[in-house]
Steps between C-alpha positions, in 0.01 A plus 500: 500500500633844405554745783428867433682785671508877511854627551592836651870545429788741451880507512739208458321272744177565313657397170657181632196386699267564206731282291474226763120502483509474121757220513280308746203524264294753695258692278568867570167666429614853584825681586486821701820703512627857536593763249869578537571828677720717274664648810613156619813314392343200324781243523275194513307299239144582396196296602298684235746397228493136611119502505496648150733227373255238626195698385359514851223752576664781694386800704711785636257688722596824671259419783534154648159533668299613198167332428621425146785289638269314734266426209787377280628263770150373564452434127826303489334232715826405671578208723801686640625855534876548522695812588868508407661830604191697404533833679149544637302311759210301357163575655301233686242525219764400247642221715154350547470442125759221502315172550802308628693782662716806449876479552790745508875458453691713751874570494590401855475212742167589657407605758823705483504811279134526420417808294698691238847443344586204726833424330633851557383505860657161574840632387460827690431296813809284450323170434703203374210330325164575346285324242159471337168397653178389330206576727126551504382856455282666761382855559814558708832517311715185493298350784342187352596139555831389348499240224875474440822700523857475376801660671803659335821634660597865519879508470696775680560703183174427314314799364122518482505423127702184561270386780194583291631269227519221758154576632361490146637149455369404844154627402508299180606185685242549773216536252619219274535254788176588680269555203393136440380463860343845493300423186389163636387650830756312711750781572576566867387811687773579752455763773628849423555627854520877461628554853819317399563733208514862398337751266689762297367779281622637168841662468562839337818622329559733796529192723835436331665798674811379685566593861876450526476511879349152496712182521663390175297179473175698524615743231620216277168319534323814377739538206438139395126525552446792262791460256416546128265424331332639814548874569819451704632604840621858494680773685525871425796735468443872445145431389604236245346154537755219466378143457709203609437250221755238603695449823651243733523486878864504607602229745565616856872412485558670164409863557369686800498878510419612854651846438301578185151648533206303360428559131677474166879504534792441265774283652809420289314617188219252573144601581344376823191566704599530866227394742417577859678193637825593324466226240517578130309416185706497180305681230562360152242703307385844614256673267372853451198546273543148362873538417788338688742751650864466606670584829642813337154612394371438851782711643417783263131470585576510872712817467249698294 
């Protein structure tokens, strides 16, 4: 028997999970995705383009709660509703239209890091692992019963983009492995104990401002968490915003600078960020207005 689904999806996880459904023989009756924001750096693949390749009916509503969307989902007569990195909460009225359930793929090991941009937050908080979780959708975000999850490591120098690549694969594996049981009605429903987790909101570019008075590990976590293609961690000199695009935490026994004040410093013609605990971060790519600048340019900028 063919299983019908409505898929709300965006971003890389949306593309890969939609491909999993198609590979498993699910009939995708409707795809709902977002129009790309011209002000955003679109570094990921397009759900809309994938849907067009497969000639799947597609909507890109500006209002996720519009009556027209509700009517379209109702007309799709779906057994399941899936949400794969779709950026809006689905209303209880929408969720109720799925005869066999509505499920979301979240980029963390729930109940930890419920909410927005979980990969970035996990790195900011210094986590050593994260993952992907398939769970039931409820009116409360990321709060439904867990079907399955897959963990991935966060290595000490991983950036958010590198971890996101791992999470994308984890999401694909989680869906691929759990889908047969889900479609047959035999998938587990594991408790999602919210008291054991955490909720985090969206991040803004301004949240990337560096406070050099903090310990070096804290600063380095921020740099990794928002490194390009995200907006980047930044500092300012004479009103000029400088983005640290690539850096590395210096080992404790290699360079400590207790006599240098926190901030950008040039030591032996090498650029470092000195932090509040005296430890240093070696800066390999410092950018101003999207262009890499040298130590000499930084010196000139500092003196003007």
